Tab-separated table of C-alpha atoms and ligand atoms in Angstrom:
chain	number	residue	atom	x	y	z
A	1	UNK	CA	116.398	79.938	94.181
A	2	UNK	CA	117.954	83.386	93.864
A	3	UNK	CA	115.423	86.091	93.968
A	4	UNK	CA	117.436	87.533	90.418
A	5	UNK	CA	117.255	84.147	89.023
A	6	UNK	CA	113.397	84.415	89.255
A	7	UNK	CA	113.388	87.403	86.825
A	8	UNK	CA	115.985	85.698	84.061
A	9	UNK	CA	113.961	84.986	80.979
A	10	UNK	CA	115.672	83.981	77.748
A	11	UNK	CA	115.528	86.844	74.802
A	12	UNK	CA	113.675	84.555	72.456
A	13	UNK	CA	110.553	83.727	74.558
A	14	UNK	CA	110.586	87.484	75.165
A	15	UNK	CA	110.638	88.041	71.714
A	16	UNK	CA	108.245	85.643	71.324
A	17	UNK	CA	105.402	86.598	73.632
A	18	UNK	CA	105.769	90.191	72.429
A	19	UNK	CA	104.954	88.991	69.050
A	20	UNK	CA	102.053	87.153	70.434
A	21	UNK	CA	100.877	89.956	72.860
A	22	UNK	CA	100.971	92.251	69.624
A	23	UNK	CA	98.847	89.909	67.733
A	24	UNK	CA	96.276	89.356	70.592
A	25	UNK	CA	95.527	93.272	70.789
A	26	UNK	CA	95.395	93.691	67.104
A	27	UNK	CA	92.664	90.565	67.501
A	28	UNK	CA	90.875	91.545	70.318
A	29	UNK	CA	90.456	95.384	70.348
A	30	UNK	CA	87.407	94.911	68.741
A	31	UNK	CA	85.818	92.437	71.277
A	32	UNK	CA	83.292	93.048	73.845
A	33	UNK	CA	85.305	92.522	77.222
A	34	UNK	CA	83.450	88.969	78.322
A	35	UNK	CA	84.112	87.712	75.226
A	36	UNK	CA	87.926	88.764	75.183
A	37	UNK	CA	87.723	87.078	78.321
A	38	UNK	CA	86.645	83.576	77.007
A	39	UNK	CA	88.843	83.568	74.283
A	40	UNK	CA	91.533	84.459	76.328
A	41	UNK	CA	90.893	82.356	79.049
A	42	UNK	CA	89.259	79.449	77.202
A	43	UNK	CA	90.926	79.258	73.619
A	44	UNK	CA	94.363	81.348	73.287
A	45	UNK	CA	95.961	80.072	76.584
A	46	UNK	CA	93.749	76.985	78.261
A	47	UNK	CA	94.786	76.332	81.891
A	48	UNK	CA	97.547	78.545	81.425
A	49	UNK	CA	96.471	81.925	82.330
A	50	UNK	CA	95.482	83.751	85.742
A	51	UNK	CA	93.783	86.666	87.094
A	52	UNK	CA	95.910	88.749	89.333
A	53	UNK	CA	93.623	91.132	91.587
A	54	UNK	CA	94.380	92.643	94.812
A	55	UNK	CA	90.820	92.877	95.955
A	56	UNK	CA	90.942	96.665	96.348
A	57	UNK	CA	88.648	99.613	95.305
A	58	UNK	CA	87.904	98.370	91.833
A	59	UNK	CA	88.499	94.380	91.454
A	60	UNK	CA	84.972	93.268	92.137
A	61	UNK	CA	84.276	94.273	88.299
A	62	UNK	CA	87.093	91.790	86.500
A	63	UNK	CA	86.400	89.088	89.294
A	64	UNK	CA	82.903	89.080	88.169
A	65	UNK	CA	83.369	89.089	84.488
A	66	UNK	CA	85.924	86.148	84.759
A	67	UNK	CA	83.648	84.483	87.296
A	68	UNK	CA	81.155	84.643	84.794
A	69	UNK	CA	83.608	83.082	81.877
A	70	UNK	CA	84.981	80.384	83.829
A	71	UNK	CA	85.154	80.064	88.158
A	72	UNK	CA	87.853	77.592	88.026
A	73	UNK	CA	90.131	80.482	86.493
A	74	UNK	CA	93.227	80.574	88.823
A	75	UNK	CA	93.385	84.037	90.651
A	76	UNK	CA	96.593	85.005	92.092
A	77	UNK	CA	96.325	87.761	95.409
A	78	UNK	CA	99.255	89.317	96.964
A	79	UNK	CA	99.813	89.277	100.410
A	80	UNK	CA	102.461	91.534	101.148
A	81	UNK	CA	102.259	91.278	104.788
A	82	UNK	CA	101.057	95.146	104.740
A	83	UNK	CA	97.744	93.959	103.477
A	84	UNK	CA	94.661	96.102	105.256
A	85	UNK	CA	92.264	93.426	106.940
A	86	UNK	CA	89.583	94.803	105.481
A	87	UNK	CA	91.046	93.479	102.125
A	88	UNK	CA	91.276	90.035	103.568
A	89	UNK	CA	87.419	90.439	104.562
A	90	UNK	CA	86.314	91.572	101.261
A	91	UNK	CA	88.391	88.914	99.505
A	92	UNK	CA	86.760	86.432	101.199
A	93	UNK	CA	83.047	87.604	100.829
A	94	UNK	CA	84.164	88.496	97.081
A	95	UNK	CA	85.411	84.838	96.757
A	96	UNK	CA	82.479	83.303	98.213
A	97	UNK	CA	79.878	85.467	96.483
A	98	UNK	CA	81.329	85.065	93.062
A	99	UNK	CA	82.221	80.879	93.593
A	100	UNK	CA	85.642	81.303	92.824
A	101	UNK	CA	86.927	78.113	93.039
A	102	UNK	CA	91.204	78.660	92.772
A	103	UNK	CA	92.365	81.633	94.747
A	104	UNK	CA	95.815	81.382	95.475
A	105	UNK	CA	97.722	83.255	97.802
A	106	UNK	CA	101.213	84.716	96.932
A	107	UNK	CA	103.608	85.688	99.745
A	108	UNK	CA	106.739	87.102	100.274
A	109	UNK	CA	109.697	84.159	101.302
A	110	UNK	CA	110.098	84.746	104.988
A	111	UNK	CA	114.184	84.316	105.030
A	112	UNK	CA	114.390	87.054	102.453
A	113	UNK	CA	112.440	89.309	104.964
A	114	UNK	CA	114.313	88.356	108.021
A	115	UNK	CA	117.426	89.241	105.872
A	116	UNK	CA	116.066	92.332	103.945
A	117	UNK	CA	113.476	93.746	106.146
A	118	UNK	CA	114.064	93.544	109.434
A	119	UNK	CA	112.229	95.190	111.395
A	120	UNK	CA	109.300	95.733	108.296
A	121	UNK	CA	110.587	99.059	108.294
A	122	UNK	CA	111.979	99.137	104.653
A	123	UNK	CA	108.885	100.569	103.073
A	124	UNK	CA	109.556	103.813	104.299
A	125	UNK	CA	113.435	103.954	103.679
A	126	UNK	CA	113.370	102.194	100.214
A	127	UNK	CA	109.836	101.386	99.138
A	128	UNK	CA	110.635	99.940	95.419
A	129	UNK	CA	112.687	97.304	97.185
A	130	UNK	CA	109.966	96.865	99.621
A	131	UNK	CA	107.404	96.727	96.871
A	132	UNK	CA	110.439	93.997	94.779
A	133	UNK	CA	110.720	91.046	98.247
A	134	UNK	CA	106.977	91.706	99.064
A	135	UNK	CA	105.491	91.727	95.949
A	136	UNK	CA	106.812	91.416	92.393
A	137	UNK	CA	108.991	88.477	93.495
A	138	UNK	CA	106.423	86.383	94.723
A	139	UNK	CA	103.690	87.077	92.085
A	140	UNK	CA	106.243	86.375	89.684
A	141	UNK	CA	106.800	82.598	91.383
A	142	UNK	CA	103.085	82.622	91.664
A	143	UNK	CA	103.047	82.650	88.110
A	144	UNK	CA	105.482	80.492	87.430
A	145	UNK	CA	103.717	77.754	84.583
A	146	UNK	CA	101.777	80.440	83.360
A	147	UNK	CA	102.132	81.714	79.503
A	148	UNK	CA	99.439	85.057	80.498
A	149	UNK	CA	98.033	86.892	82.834
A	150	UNK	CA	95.312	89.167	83.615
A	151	UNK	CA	95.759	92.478	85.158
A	152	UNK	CA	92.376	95.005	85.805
A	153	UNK	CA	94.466	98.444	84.908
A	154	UNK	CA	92.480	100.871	83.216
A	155	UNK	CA	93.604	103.565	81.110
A	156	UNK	CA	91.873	106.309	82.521
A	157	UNK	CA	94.133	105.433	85.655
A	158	UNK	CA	96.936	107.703	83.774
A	159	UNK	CA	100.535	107.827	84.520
A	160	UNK	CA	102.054	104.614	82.844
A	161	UNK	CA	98.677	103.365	82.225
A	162	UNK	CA	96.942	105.500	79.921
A	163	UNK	CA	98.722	103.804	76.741
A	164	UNK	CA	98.223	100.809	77.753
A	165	UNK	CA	97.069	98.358	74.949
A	166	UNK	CA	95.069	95.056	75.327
A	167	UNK	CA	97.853	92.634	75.628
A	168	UNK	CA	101.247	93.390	76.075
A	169	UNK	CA	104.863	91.536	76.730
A	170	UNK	CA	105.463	90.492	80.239
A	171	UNK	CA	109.165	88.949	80.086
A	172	UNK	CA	108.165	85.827	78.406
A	173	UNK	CA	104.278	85.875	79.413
A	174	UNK	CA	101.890	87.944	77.694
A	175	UNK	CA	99.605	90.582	80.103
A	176	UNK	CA	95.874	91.156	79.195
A	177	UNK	CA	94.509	94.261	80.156
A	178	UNK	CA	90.822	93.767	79.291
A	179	UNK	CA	89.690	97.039	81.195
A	180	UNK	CA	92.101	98.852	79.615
A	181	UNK	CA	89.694	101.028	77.123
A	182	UNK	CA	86.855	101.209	80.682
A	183	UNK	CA	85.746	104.591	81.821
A	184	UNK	CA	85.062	105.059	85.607
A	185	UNK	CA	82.005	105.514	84.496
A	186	UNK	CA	81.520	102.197	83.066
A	187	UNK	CA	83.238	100.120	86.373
A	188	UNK	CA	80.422	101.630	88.627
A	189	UNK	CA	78.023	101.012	86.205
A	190	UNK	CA	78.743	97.240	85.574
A	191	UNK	CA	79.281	97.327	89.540
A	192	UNK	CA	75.564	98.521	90.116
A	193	UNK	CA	74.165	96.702	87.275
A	194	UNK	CA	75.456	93.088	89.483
A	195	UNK	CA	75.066	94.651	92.811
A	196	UNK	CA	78.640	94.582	93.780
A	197	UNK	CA	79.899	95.112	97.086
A	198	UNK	CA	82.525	98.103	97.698
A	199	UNK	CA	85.446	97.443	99.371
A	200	UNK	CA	84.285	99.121	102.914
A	201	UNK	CA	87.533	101.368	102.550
A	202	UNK	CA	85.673	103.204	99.979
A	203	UNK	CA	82.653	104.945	101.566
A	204	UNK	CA	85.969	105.720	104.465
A	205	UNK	CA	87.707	108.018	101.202
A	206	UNK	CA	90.290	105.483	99.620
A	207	UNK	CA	89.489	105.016	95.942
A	208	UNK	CA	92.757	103.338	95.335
A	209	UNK	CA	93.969	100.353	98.068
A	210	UNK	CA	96.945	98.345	98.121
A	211	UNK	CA	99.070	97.792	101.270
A	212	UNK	CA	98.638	99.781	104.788
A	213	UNK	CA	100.970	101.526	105.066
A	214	UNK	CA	101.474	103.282	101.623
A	215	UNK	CA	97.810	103.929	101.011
A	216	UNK	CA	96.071	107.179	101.987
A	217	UNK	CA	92.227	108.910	102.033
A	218	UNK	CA	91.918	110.939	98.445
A	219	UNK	CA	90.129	114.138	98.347
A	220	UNK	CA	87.009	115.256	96.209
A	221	UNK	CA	88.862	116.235	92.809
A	222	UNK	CA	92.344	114.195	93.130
A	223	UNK	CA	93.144	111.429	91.055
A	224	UNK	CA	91.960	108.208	92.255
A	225	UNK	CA	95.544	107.110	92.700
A	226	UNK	CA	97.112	109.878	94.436
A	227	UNK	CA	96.779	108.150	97.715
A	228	UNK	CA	99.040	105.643	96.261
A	229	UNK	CA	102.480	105.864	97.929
A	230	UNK	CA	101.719	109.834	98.765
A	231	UNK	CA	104.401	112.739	99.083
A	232	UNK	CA	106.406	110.216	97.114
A	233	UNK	CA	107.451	110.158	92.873
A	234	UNK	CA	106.525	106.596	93.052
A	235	UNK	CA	103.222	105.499	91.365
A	236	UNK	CA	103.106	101.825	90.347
A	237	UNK	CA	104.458	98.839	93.013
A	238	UNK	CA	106.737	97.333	90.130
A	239	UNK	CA	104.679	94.373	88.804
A	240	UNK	CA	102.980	96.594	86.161
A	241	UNK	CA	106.855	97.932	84.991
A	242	UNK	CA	108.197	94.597	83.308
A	243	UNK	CA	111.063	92.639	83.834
A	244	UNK	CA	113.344	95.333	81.932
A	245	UNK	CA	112.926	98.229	83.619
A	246	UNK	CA	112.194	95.930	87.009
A	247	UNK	CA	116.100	95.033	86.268
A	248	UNK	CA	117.399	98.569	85.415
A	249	UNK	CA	116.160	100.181	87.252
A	250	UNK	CA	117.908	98.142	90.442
A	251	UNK	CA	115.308	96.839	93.249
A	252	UNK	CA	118.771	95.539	94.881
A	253	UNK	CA	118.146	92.107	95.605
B	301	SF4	FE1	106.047	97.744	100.797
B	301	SF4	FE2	104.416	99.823	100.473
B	301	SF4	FE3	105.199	98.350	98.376
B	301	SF4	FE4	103.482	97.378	100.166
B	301	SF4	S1	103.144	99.117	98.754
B	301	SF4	S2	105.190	96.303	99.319
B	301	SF4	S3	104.310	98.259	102.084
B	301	SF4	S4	106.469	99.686	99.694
């Protein structure tokens, strides 16, 4: 399949699923996050919705809470190919720890990186097309079947994130954000009150961690994310910008 053909979504079921996601925040604002959870995962889309983490800094918190709704929730990771080991460790002690029963692991098609990225050299001369073949193209076959997803963004994250609401549009899918309204103070709170392992990139200075390469250490008083793709205008990977402005703005494949 053509990676653009991946990202076509007729108007209507966009339309539709932004009616949807509009009604679902209206519903749930209100909730207390497990039981947004529940519903969400038990009620307003049964077998059809899926956790995406990336087992970094902060994931152990909306692992646990779905973990404690329903284990058998599919969870979708990422692996870019960039991925630190360390994340591959934690996932799998995470995993374990928490019974997760259906992790699934989304990768990037290997003929469109023989064609695109040879030489795995492209995140540093065009990282948004990097971030497009490595990772929104395959979560977005990973979630192929699915009507919703669930994404751990927070809103004191900033940028793009602080007006985030509960659910939103995703294309045709709608995207829960039940950490969206979660201080800091509250993740390392719920994280202490379960006894939650750190990612062991943490105690090293990362407080944000996605692939090797375009992570960095973050220094007492800078935002958590600004070791996210540093020196660089660049601040989300793509899957949290939506089909539309995935398409205008041009990943070129
Ligand atoms: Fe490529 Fe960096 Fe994006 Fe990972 S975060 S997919 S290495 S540009």
């Amino acid at each position: 399949m053509a990676l653009l053909e991946v990202f076509a979504r007729p108007l209507e079921l966009v339309d539709l699923a932004t009616s949807h996601a509009e009604l679902l925040a209206r519903r749930l604002a209100p909730w207390r996050t497990r039981d947004m959870l529940d519903e969400v995962i038990h009620h307003e889309f049964p077998g059809g919705v899926a956790l995406v983490s990336s087992f970094g800094a902060e994931s152990s918190v909306l692992l646990h809470l779905v973990a404690s709704v329903d284990r058998a929730t599919p969870v979708i990771f990422v692996d870019t190919g960039k991925i630190f080991g360390s994340t591959h460790r934690y996932r799998d002690e995470i995993v374990a720890r928490l019974g997760l029963t259906d992790v699934r692991v989304a990768k990037p098609d290997p003929a469109v990186l023989m064609v695109q990225d040879e030489g795995a050299g492209l995140w540093m001369r065009n990282p948004d097309k990097c971030c497009a073949i490595r990772k929104v193209a395959p979560l977005s076959k990973a979630l192929s079947g699915f009507e919703a997803w669930i994404s751990g963004r927070k809103r004191y994250q900033g940028m793009v994130r602080a007006e985030m609401p509960i659910a939103e549009a995703d294309g045709d899918r709608v995207k829960i954000n039940p950490l969206a309204n979660w201080s800091k103070a509250d993740v390392e709170s719920y994280a202490r009150l379960h006894d939650l392992p750190d990612h062991p990139l943490v105690a090293d200075g990362f407080r944000s961690i996605g692939c090797m390469p375009c992570t960095s250490r973050v220094a007492e008083g800078e935002d958590d994310r600004s070791g996210r793709w540093r020196g660089s205008n660049k601040t989300e990977c793509g899957i949290h910008l939506g089909l539309a402005a995935f398409e205008r703005d041009g990943s070129g494949i």
